[in-house]
Amino acid sequence: MSNTRCHVLVCTGAGCVASGALEVEAALREAIEKKGLTREVSVVPTGCLGPCAVGPVAAIYPDGVFYQELTPEDAPEIVEEHLLKGRVVERLVHKEAADGRAVESMEKIDFFRRQHKNVLRNCGVIDPQKIEEYIARDGYQSAAKVLAEMTPEEVVVVMKQAGLRGRGGAGFPTWLKWDLTRKAAADRKFVLCNADEGDPGAFMDRSLLEGDPHSVIEGMIIAAYAVGAHEGFVYVRAEYPLAVERLTTALNQAREYGLLGTDILGSGFDLDIEIRMGAGAFVCGEETALMTSIEGKRGEPRPRPPYPANEGLWGKPSLLNNVETYGNVPLIFLRGAEWYASLGTKKSKGTKIFALAGAVKNTGLVEVPIGTPLGEIIFDIGGGVPGGKNFKAAQIGGPSGGCIPKQHLNVPVDYESLTELGAIMGSGGLIVMDEDSCMVDVARFFLEFVQHESCGKCPPCRIGTKRMLEILDRICAGKGEEGDVERLIELGNSIKDTALCGLGQTAPNPVLSTIRHFRDEYDAHIREKRCPAGVCPELVRAPCQNACPAGVDVPGFVSLIGEKRYAEALRLHRETNPFASVCARVCFHTCEEKCRRCMIDEAVGIRQLKRFMVEQEVTVQLPEVRDSEENAQRKVGIVGAGPAGLSCAYFLARLGYRPRVFEAEPRPGGMLVQAIPAYRLPREELAREVRMIERLGVEIETGVRLGADFTLESLRREGYEAVFLGVGAPRGIRLNIPGEDAEGVTEAMDFLRNYNIRGSVPVGRNVAIIGGGNAAIDAARTAVRLGARTVTILYRRTRAEMPAYVEEVEGAEQEGVLLECLVAPTEIAIENGRAIGVKCRRMQLGEFDRSGRRRPRAGGNGEVLFRADQVITAIGQSLHPQDFLNGTPVELNELGFINATAAAGRTTVDWVFAGGDAVTGPGSVVQAIAAGEKAAVAIDEFLTGESHAFWRLARKVDTFFDPNADPVDYPRSRIRRIPVERRRNNFTEVELPWRESTALREAKRCLRCDYRTE
Amino acid sequence: MATLTIDGIQVEARNGTTILQAARKAGVRIPTLCYLEDVQAIGACRVCLVEVEKARTLVASCVTPVAEGMVVHTNSKRVRAARRTVVELLLSDHDGDCQTCDRNDDCELQSLARELGIRDITYAGEKSKGTRDTSTPALVRDTGKCILCRRCVAVCGEIQGVAAMFPQSRGFDTVVGPAFANDLDTVTCVQCGQCAAVCPVGAISEHDQIDEVWAALDDPDKHVVVQTAPAIRAALGECFGYKPGTLVTGKMVSALRRLGFDAVFDTNFAADLTIMEEGTELLTRLKKALVDHEEVALPQFTSCSPGWIKYIEYFYPDMLDNVSTCKSPQQMFGAVAKTYYAEKIGKRPEDIFVVSIMPCTAKKFEAQRSEMTDSGVRDVDVVLTTRELGRMVKQAGIDFPSLPDDEMDAPIGMSSGAADIFANTGGVMEAALRTAYEIVTGKELPFADLHVKPIVGLAGVKEAAVEITETVPEWDFLKGATLNVAVAHGLGNARKVIERIRAGEAEYHFVEVMACPGGCIGGGGQPRLTTDAVRKARIRAIYKEDEGKQLRKSHENPEIKQIYEEFLGAPLGEKSHHLLHTHYTKRERA
């Protein structure tokens, strides 16, 4: 035997094999041979290394370099560069999910670094087909020790001290199961291994069998000895051919080495283990069904008791444990129960393997101590959600499990904590879902799975889950009825209580847990016939349109632009959103975030197309108005001329009403004019659309303030039949730190309003801005334009958590604004009564808060002072309803905003409606516009008893589309902006419109998701 | 013993008994559906759920053993709601056309729904696509009505050992039926109808032929005669609310007459005839074996039960020579009615229409066998089950309880007590022994009341040894011999006997097999539901009928003597051979 200087470990787990690992292995061997390195370098096919999504993967030792996404063509380069010349092939090493940084060493890669590989200790390290390699890693030492030195009772005692719990899902104490089986008197006993892994997305058992089969065999030997069994079966699904093959090899080797068979290691103990292949029925993972299947019958569960420990396989006492459970056993005896019990939590010891899948950057197999917070697994090891999307929920525990929402990212992943949240540990399937997952659809998916996999024996599972599925189908199709959710809950709970086996008893979990955590999504489907995530096909015409709060027909106007039918495009836009020109500039464009073109390259530039479209308008065209003399007589008052109020007025006017708008400030526009600076939204553009609304018969009275100049009751007395409150959330929130009232400290809303409405505001030389939202950025960029020398934004979390729009943050940075993240203000430093800076504490990110973001907590570096002669606070906005309600019983919510329904803006007073920031707190313009529209429809319904919202009916756009043509292949056109150096000291609009040729090209990038074949 | 509390009542129960059994003992009624005493306890239907304090979920009382200190609630709010949901779910997937269902008013699901006060179905939805299987002459399966309780699976697989049906597919698509959802005639179904007898709903029933009988009765050119099997008289009353085991022979005859049958006869006559033929056949076999030293198949198996015949044709075709060549009484009757009786009344066989009233669905199959046409036409035209006769009587508007008693017609209406007991397991054997023993020894069978005690009752396999200490000269070769006989009922028990014979573990001369548990009184065509208690009651009634007869032995029946004298000649003679004996078919197992 020669000593090789270098080992190339090629993962040959099923995942990597599927992506071509065997070809890579062959190519490496060939290249090594070509270079004459055969004696120096050995190639070792190993089990799963973990990061399956980037397979085929390989690790080169002793250097510990990890290569990923290998192809056979890469082999010569690796051999030439790395093995021969000692240079790491940079392009093939791992790139960190968080920042794209290339990391050579496996030890330094987040994905590996934060794991705790116990059960998987040999996976990816040894050749699973060579028993010698297992033995070299202390394999079979535990079995030898147990057989030679311990009594079965002592074995059970050690297991009890170790505190291992069943890894199959329910977490039953393993020692207790062993003890019960040990104590059962019988002439024959069995030791069984459950390798019928069936949860969608779970593959830890398969990987362990493929990567380290001997550890499972050793675990079974120890278990068999403890319970007194001499026959064993591994029940593995036939869909795992590689696992079966490697296990077969391992069993043969163990027999050859005298580790199985009669008189094992001279101990007098006999055991043989056979493989039984299952045909892939999920229910056969249930213990009694598994045994029935081994007996050769239809795999169906039977009632317990009797429990398998007393009457199992062929009526004999049988010990059944899961693959991973057995995988833990050798370690317990190798390193001791005390060591083992030091891992995990008080009630759950050791580590657990999870199959991380779904919307997470690093998918694959991870092993962590039990009790690790869910967020750490997903973000620190998994690298978080790809594509800039938001984390929504983690589905844990397979079809019997449940969904855990972002509010609970801190949950320690252990048996009890998960159960409390309506999920289960299960076998460890962990599917991460982002904002694009519809939770109703997710529930439906899992329920459909269990419905198909139900053995059909008992009615609750066979028929009950079918009925639940039918209700979910109905909800997803937009045919849900009021009471459906209650029916699901009732039936689900009933099934849990009445079904025969674990499959049925847990089948409703995905539904019940999504209802528990995402009830609003169910309600949106049922009440608004809307799928917020844009998934359910019957409810979603196109994802962009679905994502638009105002429901703008995006594919419609984009395709009309593509045909140069600009006026028609704009008219279509204004069917559901009057503020085309405003939104072309300031909209947060969720449409683009949901654009399916992202799957090819990048989203269609919808907002820029809109900008181009509005630029083509010469004279403002009025939308369709349905005149009504009756409606014209009715008095409707609208308080607040912001986007919500004006939108409400616009839609009422189109129904023939003549609403009157009362505005406290001297100019209409609300936040559009008070807060949003002119470099983003030129004043004339806003004025143009306000004028359009006025021309529909809307009267706007400025300079009249609710609560001061008039009241709701006074409007009522004057004959107003309905009133819409669109008063916004115009007041800032106090920091509540010392020094806040010093001179030089101002609030962002006051700062912006003063400049925008009154035309001037004092600006410091060095300005510090506290906060990370849009108001902070607007204030910062305004300060830059007004001549501040330095502008620094102080934010307590990191840039990734900033609520401000990314483009705005980037714009601010380009203009020289400094970002100081992870700093929390503790005091405004004062000299002579004037602010001279902000004292801050350095922060670091801690555990996850209810918003799913990491909560900042005090870091190590003590306090720091940011010098500034002006401090602008921008940490949120509030409503002061006591200033204007004057006793009208309009209820408020717990955050102090007006309590109004999302679907109709109804308040607790039947003639008072509300929408926009006054209801939701600071939101986006288009959300306010949508709220105005909804309230308009509701007011009309309130006044006439029926709905006349003709604009809501879908229009067919007659633009041409060839569904068979390939999508155009050019990328998204860039946004044009005026150069940074020309932005100082002026408020000229920063963004420039596209030229026609650019716009026409861009419009063609739309995939026309709205297209339907008749 | 364990002490537990059920609904506040302290109950003592043996360890190993179930909550259901303990509750019944305590007078607490827990509704059940899939449960079938002595046949099936699998906890599948979830109707018998009860709440056990400290248990995580509700438990099925039919399978949960009692435990010391257990506190059980059978009627808590939780239990009531769960039961109701389960039954509502079953109803939601049930093709519930109650008004036109033959189980209307006799349906366990219907009763359960009524009992639980279900007035609407909260969770309505798609129903399983039902298929009707009419491939066999005996049975009709309607999967749309099947509630997957699996009683049929248990009785077919475990009691009968046939396993023609089992659950297939998964989830909502699960069905119970023959392999690959094929029709019954593609598998080894013996058409015994035990599945139909245990079906709680209208999913498996006899193939209803009432209208064919009405058509014959309405045809002025047909002389319609009816024969009633021995087991009918002890069960028909149940169709009209009588307790199981009530003998209604006289009312039955009256009812048949009122239905318009031209003559009412008794299959029992043919049973006596069977004894003459089959007893002689046995003695002949014994003589051939012992005196002539010929190769002869022993033991001889009885051949009255058509389900058994089909079973052995499928499963032990190499043993068909052991089966008596005698036709069953039903078929003997048909052959005789269309020849002997036809001649007597001056009619052609084709003008006579023979209807059988049988406790059995397999008889419908038997009557259609191609070999059963020895009269020149089909010997038996239509077979009705006891249940069908009950319905027919109701259709005719006959008030059964108020009917007067009447008597069978001659010349093929008279019978002995030996014929009556053909209805019971052990009965054919006893009847045969009564005659054969007397023929051989010249003495009456030496058992109290002529009942061969060891083969009476519901034990699955029964054995008896009859010593022959002295003989009449003709049979002196049997002097000192011991006749070993065995009786099996239920095909699973028949299999046990056959396997013992084949393994050389038992040597018998004569073996009685009846396909159905309890014999014909527990036949697949009898009023539902046949439990062991019902079987016992019917058996008692049959023995009572036998004991009340003047004639107790077949060979003493004067009409039997008459037919041999006038028509047949001697048992196993040429005419008998032609009309009363048959042959069997080796059937392949699919």
PDB file of N, CA, C and O in Angstrom, chain A residues 281 298 300 303 451-454 456-459 462-463 466-467 470 490 494 496-500 505, chain B residues 42 44 46 49 56-58 78 82 85 89 92 123 125-126 147-148 150 167-172 174:
ATOM      1  N   ALA A 281     -44.838   3.524  -0.958  1.00  0.00           N
ATOM      2  CA  ALA A 281     -46.077   4.092  -0.423  1.00  0.00           C
ATOM      3  C   ALA A 281     -45.718   4.893   0.819  1.00  0.00           C
ATOM      4  O   ALA A 281     -45.060   4.381   1.718  1.00  0.00           O
ATOM      5  N   ARG A 298     -50.644  -5.907   1.875  1.00  0.00           N
ATOM      6  CA  ARG A 298     -50.867  -4.503   1.523  1.00  0.00           C
ATOM      7  C   ARG A 298     -50.454  -3.636   2.706  1.00  0.00           C
ATOM      8  O   ARG A 298     -50.905  -3.867   3.831  1.00  0.00           O
ATOM      9  N   GLU A 300     -50.722  -1.354   5.163  1.00  0.00           N
ATOM     10  CA  GLU A 300     -51.762  -0.552   5.797  1.00  0.00           C
ATOM     11  C   GLU A 300     -51.521  -0.537   7.284  1.00  0.00           C
ATOM     12  O   GLU A 300     -51.116  -1.544   7.849  1.00  0.00           O
ATOM     13  N   PRO A 303     -54.559  -0.578  14.120  1.00  0.00           N
ATOM     14  CA  PRO A 303     -54.631   0.188  15.368  1.00  0.00           C
ATOM     15  C   PRO A 303     -53.580  -0.276  16.376  1.00  0.00           C
ATOM     16  O   PRO A 303     -53.192  -1.445  16.384  1.00  0.00           O
ATOM     17  N   GLN A 451     -53.645  12.960   0.568  1.00  0.00           N
ATOM     18  CA  GLN A 451     -54.872  12.345   0.054  1.00  0.00           C
ATOM     19  C   GLN A 451     -54.519  11.212  -0.904  1.00  0.00           C
ATOM     20  O   GLN A 451     -55.098  10.139  -0.842  1.00  0.00           O
ATOM     21  N   HIS A 452     -53.536  11.448  -1.748  1.00  0.00           N
ATOM     22  CA  HIS A 452     -53.119  10.382  -2.669  1.00  0.00           C
ATOM     23  C   HIS A 452     -52.452   9.232  -1.941  1.00  0.00           C
ATOM     24  O   HIS A 452     -52.510   8.091  -2.384  1.00  0.00           O
ATOM     25  N   GLU A 453     -51.779   9.547  -0.839  1.00  0.00           N
ATOM     26  CA  GLU A 453     -51.016   8.519  -0.145  1.00  0.00           C
ATOM     27  C   GLU A 453     -51.796   7.852   0.979  1.00  0.00           C
ATOM     28  O   GLU A 453     -51.304   6.931   1.612  1.00  0.00           O
ATOM     29  N   SER A 454     -52.988   8.332   1.240  1.00  0.00           N
ATOM     30  CA  SER A 454     -53.816   7.707   2.272  1.00  0.00           C
ATOM     31  C   SER A 454     -54.077   6.259   1.874  1.00  0.00           C
ATOM     32  O   SER A 454     -54.306   5.963   0.707  1.00  0.00           O
ATOM     33  N   GLY A 456     -56.573   4.617   2.634  1.00  0.00           N
ATOM     34  CA  GLY A 456     -57.996   4.473   2.336  1.00  0.00           C
ATOM     35  C   GLY A 456     -58.748   3.638   3.341  1.00  0.00           C
ATOM     36  O   GLY A 456     -59.909   3.308   3.131  1.00  0.00           O
ATOM     37  N   LYS A 457     -58.091   3.300   4.439  1.00  0.00           N
ATOM     38  CA  LYS A 457     -58.755   2.402   5.383  1.00  0.00           C
ATOM     39  C   LYS A 457     -59.823   3.109   6.212  1.00  0.00           C
ATOM     40  O   LYS A 457     -60.902   2.580   6.415  1.00  0.00           O
ATOM     41  N   CYS A 458     -59.527   4.277   6.724  1.00  0.00           N
ATOM     42  CA  CYS A 458     -60.518   4.925   7.592  1.00  0.00           C
ATOM     43  C   CYS A 458     -61.119   6.167   6.917  1.00  0.00           C
ATOM     44  O   CYS A 458     -60.434   6.874   6.197  1.00  0.00           O
ATOM     45  N   PRO A 459     -62.404   6.390   7.145  1.00  0.00           N
ATOM     46  CA  PRO A 459     -63.091   7.500   6.470  1.00  0.00           C
ATOM     47  C   PRO A 459     -62.501   8.889   6.747  1.00  0.00           C
ATOM     48  O   PRO A 459     -62.465   9.708   5.831  1.00  0.00           O
ATOM     49  N   ARG A 462     -59.540   9.027   4.376  1.00  0.00           N
ATOM     50  CA  ARG A 462     -59.899   8.763   2.983  1.00  0.00           C
ATOM     51  C   ARG A 462     -60.843   9.830   2.436  1.00  0.00           C
ATOM     52  O   ARG A 462     -60.629  10.370   1.363  1.00  0.00           O
ATOM     53  N   ILE A 463     -61.886  10.123   3.186  1.00  0.00           N
ATOM     54  CA  ILE A 463     -62.898  11.061   2.685  1.00  0.00           C
ATOM     55  C   ILE A 463     -62.670  12.455   3.257  1.00  0.00           C
ATOM     56  O   ILE A 463     -62.794  13.447   2.557  1.00  0.00           O
ATOM     57  N   LYS A 466     -60.113  14.422   1.539  1.00  0.00           N
ATOM     58  CA  LYS A 466     -60.649  14.740   0.207  1.00  0.00           C
ATOM     59  C   LYS A 466     -61.574  15.960   0.293  1.00  0.00           C
ATOM     60  O   LYS A 466     -61.498  16.866  -0.530  1.00  0.00           O
ATOM     61  N   ARG A 467     -62.401  15.962   1.310  1.00  0.00           N
ATOM     62  CA  ARG A 467     -63.321  17.092   1.461  1.00  0.00           C
ATOM     63  C   ARG A 467     -62.553  18.371   1.751  1.00  0.00           C
ATOM     64  O   ARG A 467     -62.889  19.444   1.263  1.00  0.00           O
ATOM     65  N   GLU A 470     -61.105  19.509  -1.417  1.00  0.00           N
ATOM     66  CA  GLU A 470     -62.116  20.133  -2.276  1.00  0.00           C
ATOM     67  C   GLU A 470     -62.368  21.584  -1.867  1.00  0.00           C
ATOM     68  O   GLU A 470     -62.525  22.464  -2.712  1.00  0.00           O
ATOM     69  N   GLU A 490     -62.673  22.946  11.478  1.00  0.00           N
ATOM     70  CA  GLU A 490     -63.494  21.961  12.185  1.00  0.00           C
ATOM     71  C   GLU A 490     -63.213  20.546  11.683  1.00  0.00           C
ATOM     72  O   GLU A 490     -62.969  19.625  12.454  1.00  0.00           O
ATOM     73  N   SER A 494     -61.256  17.477  13.535  1.00  0.00           N
ATOM     74  CA  SER A 494     -61.966  16.208  13.663  1.00  0.00           C
ATOM     75  C   SER A 494     -61.125  15.060  13.101  1.00  0.00           C
ATOM     76  O   SER A 494     -61.029  13.993  13.702  1.00  0.00           O
ATOM     77  N   LYS A 496     -57.905  14.949  12.889  1.00  0.00           N
ATOM     78  CA  LYS A 496     -56.797  14.720  13.825  1.00  0.00           C
ATOM     79  C   LYS A 496     -57.224  13.821  14.979  1.00  0.00           C
ATOM     80  O   LYS A 496     -56.444  13.040  15.499  1.00  0.00           O
ATOM     81  N   ASP A 497     -58.464  13.978  15.360  1.00  0.00           N
ATOM     82  CA  ASP A 497     -58.952  13.264  16.535  1.00  0.00           C
ATOM     83  C   ASP A 497     -59.461  11.860  16.206  1.00  0.00           C
ATOM     84  O   ASP A 497     -59.578  11.019  17.087  1.00  0.00           O
ATOM     85  N   THR A 498     -59.792  11.628  14.947  1.00  0.00           N
ATOM     86  CA  THR A 498     -60.498  10.382  14.640  1.00  0.00           C
ATOM     87  C   THR A 498     -59.761   9.432  13.712  1.00  0.00           C
ATOM     88  O   THR A 498     -60.151   8.272  13.612  1.00  0.00           O
ATOM     89  N   ALA A 499     -58.738   9.897  13.028  1.00  0.00           N
ATOM     90  CA  ALA A 499     -58.107   9.029  12.036  1.00  0.00           C
ATOM     91  C   ALA A 499     -57.384   7.867  12.714  1.00  0.00           C
ATOM     92  O   ALA A 499     -57.016   7.934  13.882  1.00  0.00           O
ATOM     93  N   LEU A 500     -57.210   6.813  11.939  1.00  0.00           N
ATOM     94  CA  LEU A 500     -56.671   5.571  12.486  1.00  0.00           C
ATOM     95  C   LEU A 500     -55.180   5.659  12.810  1.00  0.00           C
ATOM     96  O   LEU A 500     -54.731   5.163  13.828  1.00  0.00           O
ATOM     97  N   GLN A 505     -53.867  11.362  11.236  1.00  0.00           N
ATOM     98  CA  GLN A 505     -53.955  12.279  12.377  1.00  0.00           C
ATOM     99  C   GLN A 505     -53.146  13.553  12.174  1.00  0.00           C
ATOM    100  O   GLN A 505     -53.391  14.563  12.816  1.00  0.00           O
TER     101      GLN A 505
ATOM    102  N   ILE B  42     -61.150  -4.343  13.218  1.00  0.00           N
ATOM    103  CA  ILE B  42     -59.956  -3.689  12.665  1.00  0.00           C
ATOM    104  C   ILE B  42     -59.934  -2.190  12.924  1.00  0.00           C
ATOM    105  O   ILE B  42     -58.991  -1.525  12.533  1.00  0.00           O
ATOM    106  N   ALA B  44     -61.462   0.179  11.495  1.00  0.00           N
ATOM    107  CA  ALA B  44     -61.327   0.948  10.258  1.00  0.00           C
ATOM    108  C   ALA B  44     -62.359   2.058  10.126  1.00  0.00           C
ATOM    109  O   ALA B  44     -62.024   3.150   9.693  1.00  0.00           O
ATOM    110  N   ARG B  46     -64.156   3.839  12.274  1.00  0.00           N
ATOM    111  CA  ARG B  46     -64.096   4.920  13.261  1.00  0.00           C
ATOM    112  C   ARG B  46     -65.462   5.309  13.818  1.00  0.00           C
ATOM    113  O   ARG B  46     -65.614   6.403  14.356  1.00  0.00           O
ATOM    114  N   LEU B  49     -65.743   4.969  17.922  1.00  0.00           N
ATOM    115  CA  LEU B  49     -64.782   5.752  18.689  1.00  0.00           C
ATOM    116  C   LEU B  49     -65.319   6.111  20.070  1.00  0.00           C
ATOM    117  O   LEU B  49     -66.499   6.413  20.226  1.00  0.00           O
ATOM    118  N   ARG B  56     -54.415  10.571  23.591  1.00  0.00           N
ATOM    119  CA  ARG B  56     -54.185  11.741  22.740  1.00  0.00           C
ATOM    120  C   ARG B  56     -55.361  11.965  21.785  1.00  0.00           C
ATOM    121  O   ARG B  56     -55.806  13.070  21.557  1.00  0.00           O
ATOM    122  N   THR B  57     -55.836  10.871  21.228  1.00  0.00           N
ATOM    123  CA  THR B  57     -56.948  10.976  20.287  1.00  0.00           C
ATOM    124  C   THR B  57     -58.061  10.058  20.765  1.00  0.00           C
ATOM    125  O   THR B  57     -57.892   9.313  21.733  1.00  0.00           O
ATOM    126  N   LEU B  58     -59.172  10.115  20.069  1.00  0.00           N
ATOM    127  CA  LEU B  58     -60.232   9.155  20.354  1.00  0.00           C
ATOM    128  C   LEU B  58     -59.738   7.776  19.911  1.00  0.00           C
ATOM    129  O   LEU B  58     -58.885   7.668  19.045  1.00  0.00           O
ATOM    130  N   ARG B  78     -67.423  15.393  22.504  1.00  0.00           N
ATOM    131  CA  ARG B  78     -66.355  15.139  21.548  1.00  0.00           C
ATOM    132  C   ARG B  78     -66.635  13.862  20.758  1.00  0.00           C
ATOM    133  O   ARG B  78     -66.452  13.803  19.545  1.00  0.00           O
ATOM    134  N   ALA B  82     -67.510  13.556  16.782  1.00  0.00           N
ATOM    135  CA  ALA B  82     -66.615  12.779  15.932  1.00  0.00           C
ATOM    136  C   ALA B  82     -67.389  11.708  15.168  1.00  0.00           C
ATOM    137  O   ALA B  82     -67.235  11.542  13.959  1.00  0.00           O
ATOM    138  N   THR B  85     -69.376  13.255  12.444  1.00  0.00           N
ATOM    139  CA  THR B  85     -68.554  13.655  11.301  1.00  0.00           C
ATOM    140  C   THR B  85     -68.165  12.441  10.465  1.00  0.00           C
ATOM    141  O   THR B  85     -68.234  12.462   9.247  1.00  0.00           O
ATOM    142  N   LEU B  89     -69.215  11.885   6.678  1.00  0.00           N
ATOM    143  CA  LEU B  89     -68.223  11.707   5.615  1.00  0.00           C
ATOM    144  C   LEU B  89     -68.555  10.462   4.795  1.00  0.00           C
ATOM    145  O   LEU B  89     -68.489  10.475   3.567  1.00  0.00           O
ATOM    146  N   SER B  92     -71.319  11.202   2.588  1.00  0.00           N
ATOM    147  CA  SER B  92     -70.973  12.124   1.512  1.00  0.00           C
ATOM    148  C   SER B  92     -70.348  11.401   0.330  1.00  0.00           C
ATOM    149  O   SER B  92     -70.305  11.918  -0.773  1.00  0.00           O
ATOM    150  N   TYR B 123     -70.251  18.168   4.822  1.00  0.00           N
ATOM    151  CA  TYR B 123     -69.095  18.169   3.923  1.00  0.00           C
ATOM    152  C   TYR B 123     -69.413  17.423   2.640  1.00  0.00           C
ATOM    153  O   TYR B 123     -68.870  16.355   2.382  1.00  0.00           O
ATOM    154  N   GLY B 125     -69.438  16.628  -1.337  1.00  0.00           N
ATOM    155  CA  GLY B 125     -68.392  16.755  -2.338  1.00  0.00           C
ATOM    156  C   GLY B 125     -68.492  15.647  -3.352  1.00  0.00           C
ATOM    157  O   GLY B 125     -69.516  14.962  -3.445  1.00  0.00           O
ATOM    158  N   GLU B 126     -67.394  15.490  -4.083  1.00  0.00           N
ATOM    159  CA  GLU B 126     -67.363  14.468  -5.126  1.00  0.00           C
ATOM    160  C   GLU B 126     -67.622  13.084  -4.531  1.00  0.00           C
ATOM    161  O   GLU B 126     -67.197  12.776  -3.429  1.00  0.00           O
ATOM    162  N   ILE B 147     -68.917   1.235   1.294  1.00  0.00           N
ATOM    163  CA  ILE B 147     -68.345   2.171   2.262  1.00  0.00           C
ATOM    164  C   ILE B 147     -67.000   1.668   2.784  1.00  0.00           C
ATOM    165  O   ILE B 147     -66.482   2.152   3.769  1.00  0.00           O
ATOM    166  N   LEU B 148     -66.456   0.675   2.110  1.00  0.00           N
ATOM    167  CA  LEU B 148     -65.115   0.153   2.398  1.00  0.00           C
ATOM    168  C   LEU B 148     -64.963  -0.328   3.843  1.00  0.00           C
ATOM    169  O   LEU B 148     -63.920  -0.130   4.457  1.00  0.00           O
ATOM    170  N   ARG B 150     -64.980  -3.365   4.687  1.00  0.00           N
ATOM    171  CA  ARG B 150     -64.115  -4.541   4.544  1.00  0.00           C
ATOM    172  C   ARG B 150     -64.655  -5.801   5.204  1.00  0.00           C
ATOM    173  O   ARG B 150     -63.921  -6.769   5.390  1.00  0.00           O
ATOM    174  N   PRO B 167     -58.921  -4.596  -0.666  1.00  0.00           N
ATOM    175  CA  PRO B 167     -58.822  -3.172  -0.986  1.00  0.00           C
ATOM    176  C   PRO B 167     -57.700  -2.890  -1.973  1.00  0.00           C
ATOM    177  O   PRO B 167     -56.634  -3.516  -1.903  1.00  0.00           O
ATOM    178  N   GLN B 168     -57.955  -1.962  -2.861  1.00  0.00           N
ATOM    179  CA  GLN B 168     -56.972  -1.575  -3.858  1.00  0.00           C
ATOM    180  C   GLN B 168     -56.956  -0.066  -4.027  1.00  0.00           C
ATOM    181  O   GLN B 168     -57.918   0.599  -3.686  1.00  0.00           O
ATOM    182  N   SER B 169     -55.894   0.422  -4.635  1.00  0.00           N
ATOM    183  CA  SER B 169     -55.694   1.857  -4.852  1.00  0.00           C
ATOM    184  C   SER B 169     -55.599   2.595  -3.521  1.00  0.00           C
ATOM    185  O   SER B 169     -55.709   1.974  -2.471  1.00  0.00           O
ATOM    186  N   ARG B 170     -55.400   3.894  -3.624  1.00  0.00           N
ATOM    187  CA  ARG B 170     -55.163   4.660  -2.401  1.00  0.00           C
ATOM    188  C   ARG B 170     -56.093   5.849  -2.314  1.00  0.00           C
ATOM    189  O   ARG B 170     -56.725   6.237  -3.289  1.00  0.00           O
ATOM    190  N   GLY B 171     -56.102   6.423  -1.154  1.00  0.00           N
ATOM    191  CA  GLY B 171     -56.841   7.659  -0.927  1.00  0.00           C
ATOM    192  C   GLY B 171     -58.298   7.524  -1.300  1.00  0.00           C
ATOM    193  O   GLY B 171     -58.927   6.490  -1.072  1.00  0.00           O
ATOM    194  N   PHE B 172     -58.810   8.581  -1.898  1.00  0.00           N
ATOM    195  CA  PHE B 172     -60.219   8.622  -2.246  1.00  0.00           C
ATOM    196  C   PHE B 172     -60.542   7.573  -3.308  1.00  0.00           C
ATOM    197  O   PHE B 172     -61.692   7.186  -3.470  1.00  0.00           O
ATOM    198  N   THR B 174     -59.612   4.538  -3.307  1.00  0.00           N
ATOM    199  CA  THR B 174     -59.597   3.176  -2.778  1.00  0.00           C
ATOM    200  C   THR B 174     -60.912   2.466  -3.107  1.00  0.00           C
ATOM    201  O   THR B 174     -61.985   3.026  -2.940  1.00  0.00           O
TER     202      THR B 174
END
